[in-house]
Amino acid sequence: MPTILTSEQILALAPDASSAKDGKGLANSRKWVTLGHNERAVWGECQGSGKFPYQTQIDLAETSFKCSCPSRKFPCKHSLGLFLLLNDQAAAFTQTEPPDWVKQWIEGREKRAEQKKVKAENPTTVDVAAQTKRAEQREAKVTAGLNELELWMRDLVRQGLAQAQSKPYSFWDKPALRLEDAQAKGAARLVRDLAGIPASGDGWHSRLLEKLGRIYLLIEGYKRLGTLPVGTQADIRTLVGWTQNTEEILATATPENTVRDCWQVLGQSLDNDEKIKTRRTWLWGQQSQKLALILHFAAPGQPMDTSVIYGSQFEAELVFYPSNFPLRALVKERFGLVETIQNFPGYPDITAAYHAYTDALVRNPWLEEFPLSLQNVIPVLDKEKDQWLICDTEKRYLPIAKRFSNNWHLLALSGGKPISIFGEWDGYVFFPLSVGVENRFIAV
Amino acid sequence: MSKTQQLWQELTTAALVGSERNNLNLPLADSKLGNVVTQLDTNDREGSLLSNAVVISLYNQAGSLPAKFKVEELTSAPEDEKPRCKPQAAAHFLTMMAGQHREVLPEWLRTLAQTNQRVPEELLPNILELGHIHSEWRGLILPVLGERGHWLAQQNQAWNYAEPVTDLENSWQTGNKAVRIQVLKQLHATDPAKALAFVESTWAEDKPEDRADFLETFAINLSMADEPLLERALDDKRKEVRTTAANLLGQLPESHLVQRMIERVKPLLNWKYDPKTKKSEIEVTLPEKCDKAMQRDGIEAKPPQYSNKGEKTWWLEQMLQAIPPQFWLDYWTTTPDNLVIVFGMNAEWAKILLNCLTVASIRHKDEVMVTVLLKLALRDKSQKLPLGFGNTFKAGVDASVELISQLIAVLPYDEHERMFLDTLEVKPDANNPAFTTFIQSNYTWNLKVGRAFLNYMRDLAESDKGFDYQARSLMKFAALSMPPALLSEAAEIWPKDPAKYTNWTEASKKEFMPILQFRADMLAALGKE
């Protein structure tokens, strides 16, 4: 059996603490009536409180779970327990022909994957006329919405940013709501994000002006959309709020925007909005040295996608979303099984990493989070300013975000010696997500 | 400041004030940036301000590099020789820190130290913080920090209790208080003479609060060699120092303090033999005064508030508690059992005499006397307590439990085990205070005791009475003492017959089995079977 994952990675998939606890309790061969595996999948039957045992199975190629228990939680405690048991006592599983209930599921999955592929290659015909009409209506709404936004911004600038400090939340929220009405959700978010800046301390007016400038660039760019390079057009449309679904992206897959590589999952961060959970997963392609971002969303109470596991690496074809600096991607096809990461890639110093950032920034001036993987850095505390920093061998530093709370863990892992750190850079501060040291790969 | 930084400065100032009041007039350089900026329509004030903003900010950001920092050279941590514990063990630690099975944490820490492993780096902040908040855990935490942990402690003021201690002498002279106390604790255990020398060397200069804390460490391996310092401390200005010194001297039967107490008490107690009844009892005279010498020896003149005690009784009690029981045995040529009986004869004084005898036995670690007293405490319900033990060993009285656990702590493990096994034979009631205290006393039982207790549980479960509230509350402690090797045997003691398996049985099983299972897993992950 191939090396799979660590128990921490498995437990990280649990939807809540009680599932993790129950999962651990079920990671015991005595609780399972049968246990089996083949190259593709792993399965078992667990005696629960019902008459018949629950049938649990895991697709190892895509890390997908299925269980016949009535629990609404996903992955359920049986899935977690089975996975943990596989990790801990692989010998307890006998290699056999899968029973029917496993065969059916796996074959069903393979079939659906095929169908997806076929569908992607042959997109369904739609009512073109209706689609065009809707698109035109939306364009008109957005244009009007952005025009209104421009007037609001000009007002603000005319009267001076100094008064921004005394404005209530509604000052920022109202234009945001109007943009949402105009079907420009992305622009609405940008405006709403301005609300916190006047209260953010030293240098707030500088930051506010920068952000306002970027929004202005967006508005001006939208007015001249057709004259801009295709990638930039895509960036502007995405930022304003146009989305593309998985089928559309897969349908546009070309050799130029599709990359097959061994992708290492270096970091994950979670944004928890009251309305929606967004998970950013950062991948690094071993051969291509390309960076990729996979986004997953979940409504509150709904389970988050578990197919891309932190600290793992897998061979796959990724399709990149259109952009002047392509970063967001999705998985088109996987090959082979998921493994634990073997090494920690990265830039040798901050200068090199920062060049990667500026390369991206000049291509996409609206870039927000950018992944930085640094190989020889030390965490340091500037006691005077009570500010933690990451320093490289050239003594260059990046400030660590104030909202990061595990600085002492970074220092403990470093011991004063250089380590590898991966995290997100937003142009101002660095937010660490993972540490690589002595062949260990640890989330922070 | 660079040119572009200056530009930005002017721009932000203009933006603050507002384009209505201030017309932006940026110095245009003949450069790539200047060329872009020139193209802007200066008549459109807001537009050009915003455009300038985005162009210049992007130019700045894309064209600069993160600044350099004046780093004070950080010494790196020494290499660790001890291995990290396995990830499963680390996971157990996190489970306990999150609040589940927290009572097992001391055992985890102790086992980690015994198996010569250390806490992995990423958990060091958690464990150091634990020791910061709960100083009583420090003794268990320090051995498992590894070099990395001690190095990390040096970087954070809050964790200075864990700073590395290489040179004991140096740490004593220059270390902070927490470190100095650790040095003393370590020395008292291995080289008490050195500990004494260290304390004496800085006694005059040390702060009074510190002196009191240092004296407390003398409880480890206390000996007559410490007497001169302690006598000196009886005259200290600070009350805490005096009290601690008196307490410690009161534990040394050969000390001058104890001799002084004996001389004071000898005339107050008189053994009277009545030839008619053939019984003896003690005649008690109360002390007249509490003079300076007595106070110097630690006798408090004022009784505790709300205790309703008479002053003189209070003085007598304090003095009696300092007398080693062996003295009475020699003075009156009698046996421990007899002493107890005679002390209990006089209805008026029995309570006080016996209580003081118990406290004295604990203070002087008199194993023989303690055994006699414990036997009484563990009596079967059908046997009556000798007169006078009224409140001393009463069920449900907290002071009794405290006293009983102190008695138990005096006994060496073998004695303790023997008594416990004897007790189990007679199937005591679950609310017998001595029985419950035995279970709560946090010893790790060996297989023999473990099996005996499992039998007790099995019999209790099968009996008509079955488990009840009392028995259930014992389960947690039993699970902490039970050897985990008996896990599978423990799984079998629960009755299969549904008629016997009551709600209380279920509740007791739920209290017991998960803890034992967790301990078994936890020890296995640490590599100790």
mmCIF file of N, CA and C in Angstrom, chain A residues 282-356:
data_model
loop_
_atom_site.group_PDB
_atom_site.id
_atom_site.type_symbol
_atom_site.label_atom_id
_atom_site.label_comp_id
_atom_site.label_asym_id
_atom_site.label_seq_id
_atom_site.Cartn_x
_atom_site.Cartn_y
_atom_site.Cartn_z
ATOM 1 N N TRP A 282 -3.258 26.261 -1.830
ATOM 2 C CA TRP A 282 -2.150 26.656 -2.695
ATOM 3 C C TRP A 282 -1.362 25.430 -3.123
ATOM 4 N N LEU A 283 -1.127 25.348 -4.432
ATOM 5 C CA LEU A 283 -0.361 24.224 -4.962
ATOM 6 C C LEU A 283 0.900 24.724 -5.650
ATOM 7 N N TRP A 284 1.925 23.889 -5.615
ATOM 8 C CA TRP A 284 3.180 24.220 -6.298
ATOM 9 C C TRP A 284 3.520 23.037 -7.203
ATOM 10 N N GLY A 285 3.733 23.302 -8.474
ATOM 11 C CA GLY A 285 4.044 22.226 -9.405
ATOM 12 C C GLY A 285 5.534 21.922 -9.359
ATOM 13 N N GLN A 286 5.841 20.668 -9.094
ATOM 14 C CA GLN A 286 7.246 20.297 -8.917
ATOM 15 C C GLN A 286 8.111 20.568 -10.136
ATOM 16 N N GLN A 287 7.656 20.148 -11.338
ATOM 17 C CA GLN A 287 8.460 20.349 -12.547
ATOM 18 C C GLN A 287 8.288 21.762 -13.060
ATOM 19 N N SER A 288 7.036 22.169 -13.216
ATOM 20 C CA SER A 288 6.761 23.446 -13.877
ATOM 21 C C SER A 288 7.084 24.635 -12.984
ATOM 22 N N GLN A 289 7.230 24.399 -11.675
ATOM 23 C CA GLN A 289 7.456 25.483 -10.716
ATOM 24 C C GLN A 289 6.324 26.504 -10.764
ATOM 25 N N LYS A 290 5.173 26.063 -11.243
ATOM 26 C CA LYS A 290 4.038 26.971 -11.313
ATOM 27 C C LYS A 290 3.277 26.962 -10.002
ATOM 28 N N LEU A 291 2.654 28.098 -9.721
ATOM 29 C CA LEU A 291 1.790 28.203 -8.550
ATOM 30 C C LEU A 291 0.352 28.095 -8.995
ATOM 31 N N ALA A 292 -0.464 27.453 -8.166
ATOM 32 C CA ALA A 292 -1.888 27.364 -8.491
ATOM 33 C C ALA A 292 -2.715 27.553 -7.237
ATOM 34 N N LEU A 293 -3.897 28.135 -7.425
ATOM 35 C CA LEU A 293 -4.807 28.354 -6.304
ATOM 36 C C LEU A 293 -6.108 27.632 -6.597
ATOM 37 N N ILE A 294 -6.524 26.794 -5.660
ATOM 38 C CA ILE A 294 -7.825 26.148 -5.817
ATOM 39 C C ILE A 294 -8.759 26.740 -4.766
ATOM 40 N N LEU A 295 -9.926 27.163 -5.228
ATOM 41 C CA LEU A 295 -10.895 27.734 -4.301
ATOM 42 C C LEU A 295 -12.036 26.760 -4.073
ATOM 43 N N HIS A 296 -12.390 26.614 -2.803
ATOM 44 C CA HIS A 296 -13.579 25.829 -2.480
ATOM 45 C C HIS A 296 -14.495 26.684 -1.639
ATOM 46 N N PHE A 297 -15.790 26.512 -1.848
ATOM 47 C CA PHE A 297 -16.752 27.294 -1.071
ATOM 48 C C PHE A 297 -17.726 26.358 -0.369
ATOM 49 N N ALA A 298 -18.244 26.839 0.746
ATOM 50 C CA ALA A 298 -19.305 26.079 1.411
ATOM 51 C C ALA A 298 -20.214 27.050 2.129
ATOM 52 N N ALA A 299 -21.508 26.804 2.019
ATOM 53 C CA ALA A 299 -22.457 27.627 2.768
ATOM 54 C C ALA A 299 -22.359 27.203 4.230
ATOM 55 N N PRO A 300 -22.736 28.093 5.143
ATOM 56 C CA PRO A 300 -22.625 27.711 6.553
ATOM 57 C C PRO A 300 -23.416 26.450 6.846
ATOM 58 N N GLY A 301 -22.809 25.513 7.551
ATOM 59 C CA GLY A 301 -23.481 24.258 7.873
ATOM 60 C C GLY A 301 -23.246 23.201 6.826
ATOM 61 N N GLN A 302 -22.725 23.568 5.684
ATOM 62 C CA GLN A 302 -22.471 22.564 4.661
ATOM 63 C C GLN A 302 -21.025 22.099 4.718
ATOM 64 N N PRO A 303 -20.787 20.852 4.327
ATOM 65 C CA PRO A 303 -19.423 20.362 4.410
ATOM 66 C C PRO A 303 -18.541 20.966 3.321
ATOM 67 N N MET A 304 -17.276 21.104 3.625
ATOM 68 C CA MET A 304 -16.315 21.646 2.681
ATOM 69 C C MET A 304 -15.737 20.487 1.883
ATOM 70 N N ASP A 305 -15.402 20.752 0.647
ATOM 71 C CA ASP A 305 -14.790 19.749 -0.211
ATOM 72 C C ASP A 305 -13.510 19.200 0.434
ATOM 73 N N THR A 306 -13.348 17.880 0.385
ATOM 74 C CA THR A 306 -12.176 17.297 1.034
ATOM 75 C C THR A 306 -11.206 16.687 0.041
ATOM 76 N N SER A 307 -11.362 16.996 -1.233
ATOM 77 C CA SER A 307 -10.578 16.242 -2.201
ATOM 78 C C SER A 307 -9.118 16.668 -2.281
ATOM 79 N N VAL A 308 -8.800 17.893 -1.855
ATOM 80 C CA VAL A 308 -7.400 18.302 -1.918
ATOM 81 C C VAL A 308 -6.888 18.412 -0.495
ATOM 82 N N ILE A 309 -5.977 17.525 -0.154
ATOM 83 C CA ILE A 309 -5.559 17.429 1.239
ATOM 84 C C ILE A 309 -4.241 18.135 1.473
ATOM 85 N N TYR A 310 -4.221 18.956 2.485
ATOM 86 C CA TYR A 310 -3.044 19.712 2.865
ATOM 87 C C TYR A 310 -1.877 18.768 3.175
ATOM 88 N N GLY A 311 -0.696 19.114 2.688
ATOM 89 C CA GLY A 311 0.474 18.288 2.991
ATOM 90 C C GLY A 311 0.585 17.071 2.101
ATOM 91 N N SER A 312 -0.234 17.007 1.066
ATOM 92 C CA SER A 312 -0.172 15.862 0.166
ATOM 93 C C SER A 312 0.405 16.313 -1.164
ATOM 94 N N GLN A 313 0.738 15.370 -2.012
ATOM 95 C CA GLN A 313 1.084 15.718 -3.394
ATOM 96 C C GLN A 313 0.456 14.677 -4.309
ATOM 97 N N PHE A 314 0.080 15.118 -5.481
ATOM 98 C CA PHE A 314 -0.575 14.192 -6.412
ATOM 99 C C PHE A 314 -0.323 14.642 -7.837
ATOM 100 N N GLU A 315 -0.282 13.657 -8.729
ATOM 101 C CA GLU A 315 -0.086 13.914 -10.153
ATOM 102 C C GLU A 315 -1.437 14.262 -10.737
ATOM 103 N N ALA A 316 -1.513 15.399 -11.454
ATOM 104 C CA ALA A 316 -2.812 15.774 -12.011
ATOM 105 C C ALA A 316 -2.653 16.787 -13.122
ATOM 106 N N GLU A 317 -3.730 16.919 -13.900
ATOM 107 C CA GLU A 317 -3.815 17.968 -14.894
ATOM 108 C C GLU A 317 -4.664 19.065 -14.315
ATOM 109 N N LEU A 318 -4.106 20.290 -14.277
ATOM 110 C CA LEU A 318 -4.860 21.431 -13.769
ATOM 111 C C LEU A 318 -5.222 22.334 -14.933
ATOM 112 N N VAL A 319 -6.430 22.873 -14.912
ATOM 113 C CA VAL A 319 -6.819 23.856 -15.906
ATOM 114 C C VAL A 319 -6.890 25.201 -15.211
ATOM 115 N N PHE A 320 -6.201 26.202 -15.782
ATOM 116 C CA PHE A 320 -6.156 27.514 -15.144
ATOM 117 C C PHE A 320 -7.277 28.413 -15.656
ATOM 118 N N TYR A 321 -7.846 29.172 -14.748
ATOM 119 C CA TYR A 321 -8.849 30.166 -15.125
ATOM 120 C C TYR A 321 -8.151 31.262 -15.917
ATOM 121 N N PRO A 322 -8.857 31.892 -16.868
ATOM 122 C CA PRO A 322 -8.215 32.938 -17.661
ATOM 123 C C PRO A 322 -7.850 34.125 -16.778
ATOM 124 N N SER A 323 -6.631 34.636 -17.005
ATOM 125 C CA SER A 323 -6.162 35.797 -16.235
ATOM 126 C C SER A 323 -4.874 36.260 -16.871
ATOM 127 N N ASN A 324 -4.504 37.495 -16.629
ATOM 128 C CA ASN A 324 -3.240 37.962 -17.168
ATOM 129 C C ASN A 324 -2.079 37.343 -16.382
ATOM 130 N N PHE A 325 -2.337 36.947 -15.163
ATOM 131 C CA PHE A 325 -1.379 36.136 -14.417
ATOM 132 C C PHE A 325 -2.165 34.954 -13.876
ATOM 133 N N PRO A 326 -2.222 33.860 -14.635
ATOM 134 C CA PRO A 326 -3.094 32.755 -14.219
ATOM 135 C C PRO A 326 -2.644 32.176 -12.880
ATOM 136 N N LEU A 327 -3.595 32.105 -11.980
ATOM 137 C CA LEU A 327 -3.297 31.586 -10.644
ATOM 138 C C LEU A 327 -4.381 30.593 -10.234
ATOM 139 N N ARG A 328 -5.618 30.986 -10.359
ATOM 140 C CA ARG A 328 -6.697 30.088 -9.948
ATOM 141 C C ARG A 328 -6.831 28.965 -10.965
ATOM 142 N N ALA A 329 -7.023 27.767 -10.433
ATOM 143 C CA ALA A 329 -7.130 26.605 -11.305
ATOM 144 C C ALA A 329 -8.106 25.611 -10.714
ATOM 145 N N LEU A 330 -8.440 24.593 -11.536
ATOM 146 C CA LEU A 330 -9.161 23.472 -10.948
ATOM 147 C C LEU A 330 -8.609 22.165 -11.508
ATOM 148 N N VAL A 331 -8.884 21.108 -10.775
ATOM 149 C CA VAL A 331 -8.321 19.809 -11.128
ATOM 150 C C VAL A 331 -9.165 19.190 -12.240
ATOM 151 N N LYS A 332 -8.506 18.898 -13.365
ATOM 152 C CA LYS A 332 -9.240 18.283 -14.477
ATOM 153 C C LYS A 332 -9.208 16.774 -14.322
ATOM 154 N N GLU A 333 -8.007 16.250 -14.154
ATOM 155 C CA GLU A 333 -7.898 14.802 -14.068
ATOM 156 C C GLU A 333 -6.734 14.416 -13.170
ATOM 157 N N ARG A 334 -6.947 13.378 -12.391
ATOM 158 C CA ARG A 334 -5.874 12.912 -11.518
ATOM 159 C C ARG A 334 -5.285 11.627 -12.050
ATOM 160 N N PHE A 335 -4.026 11.423 -11.698
ATOM 161 C CA PHE A 335 -3.370 10.178 -12.088
ATOM 162 C C PHE A 335 -2.713 9.589 -10.857
ATOM 163 N N GLY A 336 -2.926 8.322 -10.643
ATOM 164 C CA GLY A 336 -2.267 7.697 -9.501
ATOM 165 C C GLY A 336 -2.925 8.098 -8.185
ATOM 166 N N LEU A 337 -2.218 7.801 -7.116
ATOM 167 C CA LEU A 337 -2.804 8.019 -5.797
ATOM 168 C C LEU A 337 -2.174 9.218 -5.111
ATOM 169 N N VAL A 338 -2.849 9.641 -4.069
ATOM 170 C CA VAL A 338 -2.376 10.781 -3.297
ATOM 171 C C VAL A 338 -1.276 10.328 -2.337
ATOM 172 N N GLU A 339 -0.205 11.115 -2.244
ATOM 173 C CA GLU A 339 0.885 10.753 -1.311
ATOM 174 C C GLU A 339 1.172 11.915 -0.377
ATOM 175 N N THR A 340 1.980 11.628 0.645
ATOM 176 C CA THR A 340 2.424 12.722 1.515
ATOM 177 C C THR A 340 3.548 13.468 0.829
ATOM 178 N N ILE A 341 3.592 14.752 1.069
ATOM 179 C CA ILE A 341 4.638 15.599 0.485
ATOM 180 C C ILE A 341 6.012 15.096 0.877
ATOM 181 N N GLN A 342 6.930 15.087 -0.118
ATOM 182 C CA GLN A 342 8.249 14.547 0.167
ATOM 183 C C GLN A 342 9.266 15.620 0.509
ATOM 184 N N ASN A 343 9.115 16.821 -0.039
ATOM 185 C CA ASN A 343 10.090 17.881 0.231
ATOM 186 C C ASN A 343 9.383 19.222 0.208
ATOM 187 N N PHE A 344 10.040 20.261 0.656
ATOM 188 C CA PHE A 344 9.416 21.575 0.760
ATOM 189 C C PHE A 344 10.050 22.510 -0.260
ATOM 190 N N PRO A 345 9.335 22.850 -1.367
ATOM 191 C CA PRO A 345 9.921 23.716 -2.383
ATOM 192 C C PRO A 345 9.866 25.170 -1.931
ATOM 193 N N GLY A 346 10.628 26.028 -2.595
ATOM 194 C CA GLY A 346 10.524 27.439 -2.240
ATOM 195 C C GLY A 346 11.642 28.262 -2.824
ATOM 196 N N TYR A 347 11.582 29.577 -2.578
ATOM 197 C CA TYR A 347 12.624 30.485 -3.029
ATOM 198 C C TYR A 347 13.726 30.561 -1.986
ATOM 199 N N PRO A 348 14.975 30.757 -2.439
ATOM 200 C CA PRO A 348 16.079 30.767 -1.483
ATOM 201 C C PRO A 348 16.100 31.992 -0.576
ATOM 202 N N ASP A 349 15.502 33.097 -1.005
ATOM 203 C CA ASP A 349 15.474 34.258 -0.118
ATOM 204 C C ASP A 349 14.270 35.135 -0.436
ATOM 205 N N ILE A 350 14.091 36.177 0.362
ATOM 206 C CA ILE A 350 12.916 37.036 0.216
ATOM 207 C C ILE A 350 12.964 37.796 -1.104
ATOM 208 N N THR A 351 14.147 38.193 -1.529
ATOM 209 C CA THR A 351 14.263 38.936 -2.786
ATOM 210 C C THR A 351 13.682 38.126 -3.935
ATOM 211 N N ALA A 352 14.089 36.881 -4.046
ATOM 212 C CA ALA A 352 13.599 36.030 -5.127
ATOM 213 C C ALA A 352 12.086 35.855 -5.035
ATOM 214 N N ALA A 353 11.595 35.623 -3.818
ATOM 215 C CA ALA A 353 10.156 35.436 -3.647
ATOM 216 C C ALA A 353 9.414 36.717 -3.997
ATOM 217 N N TYR A 354 9.950 37.833 -3.561
ATOM 218 C CA TYR A 354 9.295 39.112 -3.817
ATOM 219 C C TYR A 354 9.264 39.401 -5.312
ATOM 220 N N HIS A 355 10.323 39.012 -6.055
ATOM 221 C CA HIS A 355 10.312 39.197 -7.514
ATOM 222 C C HIS A 355 9.161 38.425 -8.139
ATOM 223 N N ALA A 356 8.921 37.237 -7.626
ATOM 224 C CA ALA A 356 7.791 36.450 -8.142
ATOM 225 C C ALA A 356 6.497 37.220 -7.905
#
